[in-house]
Amino acid sequence: RHSVLVALLFVTTAGAISAPLRPALLRIRGGSAAEVAEVGRAQQPMKRAKAFKIARVLSETFEKSIGKEMTKDTKRLAAGPNKKLAKKLDQIGYLEDENEMDDPFLQAYVNLKLAAVGAKLPPMKPREEYFMRLVDPILKSYQEMQHKLEDGSHKLCPADQRIQNFLNNYLGDLGEEIPQIPSRQLKLDRHGLAKVLSLPKGGDLFQDDRMSSYRVFQGVLHNPRSDKRTTAGIFHVTDEGLPVSYDKKTLPKATFLKFLKLAFNPPKDINTIPYTSEMETPTDVMLSLYLRPLACPEVEGFTEEKSNEVRFIIPGSMVANLDFVESIFANAGNPDLAENDAALDPEHWTGTTACVILAPQMMGLKKKDLGLPHVSKATELQKRDGMCYDKEDELYNDGGPFKVTARDAHGVMVTIISDNYFGYCKKEVKTQLGYTANLYGQQEEEHAGGCLAYPSYDLGDEFWGKDLGKVASKGANAFLGETHKYFTETEKSTSWKEVAETFASVMNMQPEGYGIDKEYDDIFYVPEDAFFSLNTKDITWTKGGEQQSITLRPDVTYILPCGYKVEMVKKGDNAVAKKGKATVGYNQYSEWHLKGTVAEGSVLHKPATVSGGGKSEISKRLEDFMRVGPVTTSNIEADLEQVDQLIKYDLSKMMLDPKKKNPLQEAGAKDLLDPKLSLGRMIRILSPSEDFTADHNDFVSKVPSNIRELLCVVKHHYKLEWGSEWRQHFHADAINGALGSEVKLGDNNLLSSYIRIGFRSKHDDTIPLKHNERDDVAWRLFTLRQDFFPSWKLQTEDDITASVVAPAKALKGLHFREKAESLKFLQNVEFRLFQRPDEAIHRGFDKFTEIDLSKPGNFICNFQPMKRDEIAKIVKDTIGFQKYTEPMQQLLLDFLESDSPEYCVSSSNPRLVDSQEPGKLQPTKNPRYLQDSFEVTNVRQYYLSSQATRLARKLAPGAPVFTPVNAVLCGRRNNAANPTSHPPQPALAVHSPFHYYELPELLMEFASSMTGKSPSTNGAGSEGALTKGPFNALSQIHDLNNAMVSYALTGTHTFITSAGVLGPHHVVDHDISLLIPEVWCRMRPEEKDADNMIKEGLLEKIEDMEYDGKVVPSSVLGYRPTRKFINAYFGRVVSDPASMFPETMLRPEKQGMKEFADGVETIRVTNNRVAGYYFADGSIDLAHPPMKVVLHMMRDGHYEGKKISDPEIRNMFTREAVLKSDWYKERLVAFQRKEIRRLTQGIEYMQTFLDATKTKTGDWKGQQIVQDLNIEARLDSCKKRLAEVKKPSFLDSIHGTLGVDPSLYSVKGNNVKDWPA
């Protein structure tokens, strides 16, 4: 499309604008200066996984000294052979510490783009004017070429042409002129253009009826007219194509056509670009953006990565929405260019295309003018959906926001949205990815959070590598337990010699006999006999009979040959960053410890999580929610005496069954301090249990909590050489002639860490809240184990997840304990996450948010724009100001010292909105900002974790590291009844901390997705199938069919965790969501097996109950944890698990049977209502047999006379039954047919492109593109793949995978004419 000529001139004349390019500005141009000579050459696509290797990195990071190294790494990757990575950096807009809006090149590029579409430019500086005069001849040439193209048949880019072809076919039978996609578009082909265009040139504020936009000190702030939206009643789908779900409104295709005409012709005031809004004649032109969001993650050996293609076309005033979506999904570049034509790369394209059009002019239209019938002539469906009118002035959708969608099974979907609410745009991409996942098959789009969590442990002050998993012979003598030993085991032992040989290519060997990683020089590979000592501050080992030594450093991670990671960290220092003039004081109670982290982690997947259910919390750092303080005592001598009595207490008769060994005997230990007895086993001894005698349980329940904690402290620090004289090592300083309260070991303060698990309540059994105490600040704190370190978490998901189920037989290098035959792999789709920092209103509490909002280039929403006088008041409040972390303090101080812009955002000041009380404002409950994905900002952690796992599994450098899902932990939001709220809040407070659901009950839960009220929603109710109902353009039965197959094949047992409340009386917010990952990552695979839990009495089945003479069908709640589970597994995190959850939390019915019965009734009624929808819209006929059973059970309570407990019914949900079924075989055959069709179309398209370049004389550019993009090689590869898919053996290769739901292609009205009967 020749726009590359403009870009070429722009680069070659850059010197006329500014000084030599800085590295970050080079990267926004797409590479280093050496690459300029290759501008104009097409580039091959790049896999998303590699894209994460280059990123704008925060100058401060959460691990000390990483920021410096990552910045260096980013610069290295941006040069030379990594220009593709530099291009991806450009697409997602990562610029280290710089703000895109300050980039002079981007400003000049904006002027070029405006001029290219014939727009008038705002006033320019002399250098800008000179540059524009210089490029004027080429701009005119470009415009003339565009004019000639539009006179011919190539006025649209390939993606737009696919969309237009769909519209022509879909609407062609209406007998009206089909609206044409505007050919005059300002295509935003670089990240950052939208951000620049969203505000007036040189101005700090843009306001219209829909949005208030501000240039703030740390980026841009956009506050839509409404701070939150509902999804109820907004999704309208055309009446032709694929079936429409009952919860959507069905509109006539002819009405969609009228909306489309309006959408492509916005009025001038809506079409005005904010950047030009202060000109005498502002520019009005439609803007467009091209996205390629991930649809299917790569699983090497099974499937290539695949993406969908999405086109956004919007009126000029709504450009902030494009800034929003490109910041999340990445700008895919110029859609005119062949290198960005998805159809030329079928190997990485799903074959589906989507279009999103924003059109606020659709609001306020009359139903009659849209061609809707009078109620007297309307069908029952039209009456139900309001697609008719009684009075002539009735407005469509009552004048509220809505979106209309047209789609069929051909793979193109077009949506028009009448509102500019940011969440609608993001969720529309999610909707389209769900459509893509269903049509393509083999994959799912999931509403999920998740992380990869590696258990970490406090190793004390000394550690010897050879003692890993043993009672130490050197250093700390405390045995970390059988679970730690289990996690450190590898299939085969690995020696340093093997590592040095196998990993020679990734590390630089040092003379002393250790290696330094070539990518990160703060990653050291050390021998298995390495001895780490904080006392001597060094690491020693033996090489050739001689001792070698290096300094132990806090900024280095050391990896043993087995992949175990050791770090020197300061326990108690949870600071995110320190810099500048900020004055906040950090916790004085901190001390250096050695931290050990295992090589294999747990992939914790949190799908189908309702709003407010803790989807984001599963991946958050626990450190930010911990408190650290001194170990205290009221009288050290008396307390140590009680500890001594506990140590000497006779445990020989503690077991209820005298034939069983007690934990002390199992370990072969003589007393509680014996190193053979782990801290975990000691905690078991001190926790009441049904396995112990009543006398023992009575004794341990009376042990004061401070004595229990002090014993744990002594146990953790005990050294074998102390013998029985351990007391002399612990003391307290004298203060004013009396002993103080802080316990010390030698000269060191001893520390304890605490975690909040809910808030105190007036209903508490032990320490009830007094009438004059505030329930929102009175916390329930629990001491964490002395050997506990928060797990090493890698965020893997947050909202939009692409997942695929692969057969284990196709994969090499899996963990040696992996037994599943089908495995789920997943990938986060978003580069930035639309976070709601609920806790940031408390200064200093949410450290993540404070550091994020202290960086430049942020996209912020629903915060208060504050001027200097307002910020000055915050700073002058010294006590309140010092509660902020240093980064936020420094930002506010820097803002006060600066001259511009006029506004700033404080992390603790959400936007003020109208309250229910007239004339009174209140902070919004829905503040938002785009947070950089950790996969981008913390590349080192992901790299390091992969390297450690490679070592543990003996994989070669560069070999894929497969980390399938091995725990599913969904989230639910609970609340007490509130009849006075608007709307009234029904009771939903029946859940324990977590529940286990067997597959039939789980699918009921998934179908209903019942939720309480959360900060981002306007009410409670069902969120539809898998919490995706409001965002699903297809019948929801397809997602349920896929989920049923996925869970049956993988066999992963699913648990649901609670947020909000546990019963009506106990508020826990997200505390359970934060704690559960720490517990689950410390559980072995067999311990995560719910069948084993049930067998061992760790879970109890909830039976139906009775209240007021009626049956309460509480069995729908599945299983809940027993006290035994809490003591066994929560005891791996906290030192006193027995005190965490009183009986009323574990069994909420004991808080009040009426409230419990009301909550169960809320679930029953919701299940019945939701299931009824599938019968009402006919989608029950599309349900696979097991799913059909579930829906009948939800509606009728039985299926063909059989109850849900019938063995014959339950057998239908097993892996074996699914694989043998005819309907499953049809899924595989349908995928084969679909893939043959897709590949054939791809081959035809590429062949046509290739032939055109050969038949046109002198088509040098076409031939160059063929060469640059390897079109012939792609064509050959596609033909080979087609030949493989056509073979009968192909079905065997995908046995154990999802296939595709065949009803999508066979259902009446899908518009697919060539699908075999």
Coordinates of N, CA, C and O in Angstrom, one line a residue, residues 8 77 120 162 255 419-420 436 483 572 663 729 804 976 1011 1035 1106 1198:
L8 N 9.8 5.0 5.4 CA 11.2 5.0 5.0 C 11.7 6.4 5.0 O 12.8 6.7 5.6
L77 N 18.5 -7.6 23.4 CA 17.5 -8.3 22.5 C 17.0 -7.5 21.4 O 16.6 -8.0 20.4
K120 N -6.3 18.3 8.0 CA -5.5 19.5 8.3 C -4.7 19.2 9.6 O -5.2 18.5 10.5
R162 N -12.3 -9.3 3.7 CA -12.9 -10.5 4.2 C -14.2 -10.1 5.0 O -15.3 -10.8 4.9
T255 N -32.7 -4.8 10.8 CA -32.3 -3.8 11.8 C -30.8 -3.6 11.9 O -30.3 -2.5 12.0
D419 N -21.6 2.2 22.9 CA -21.0 2.9 24.1 C -19.5 2.8 24.1 O -18.9 1.9 23.5
N420 N -18.9 3.8 24.8 CA -17.4 3.8 24.8 C -16.8 3.2 26.1 O -15.6 3.4 26.4
T436 N -14.0 -17.8 18.1 CA -12.9 -18.4 17.3 C -12.6 -19.8 17.9 O -12.4 -20.8 17.2
T483 N 7.5 -33.5 52.7 CA 6.9 -32.8 51.5 C 8.0 -32.0 50.7 O 8.1 -32.1 49.5
G572 N 11.3 -10.0 56.0 CA 10.7 -8.8 56.6 C 10.8 -7.5 55.9 O 10.0 -6.6 56.1
P663 N 3.4 -39.0 65.5 CA 4.4 -38.4 64.6 C 5.8 -38.4 65.0 O 6.7 -38.4 64.2
H729 N 20.5 -19.6 74.7 CA 20.7 -18.9 73.4 C 19.7 -17.8 73.2 O 19.8 -17.0 72.3
V804 N -5.6 -25.3 25.5 CA -5.7 -26.4 24.5 C -5.4 -27.7 25.3 O -4.6 -27.7 26.2
A976 N -23.9 -12.0 52.4 CA -25.1 -12.1 53.2 C -26.3 -11.4 52.5 O -26.1 -10.5 51.6
T1011 N -23.4 -15.9 41.5 CA -22.4 -15.0 42.2 C -23.2 -14.0 43.1 O -24.3 -13.6 42.8
S1035 N -24.5 -20.0 21.2 CA -25.2 -20.7 22.3 C -24.2 -21.2 23.3 O -23.2 -21.7 23.0
E1106 N -32.4 -30.4 56.7 CA -33.8 -30.0 56.9 C -34.0 -28.8 57.7 O -33.2 -28.6 58.7
H1198 N -34.1 -34.8 38.0 CA -33.9 -36.2 37.6 C -33.8 -36.2 36.1 O -34.0 -35.2 35.4

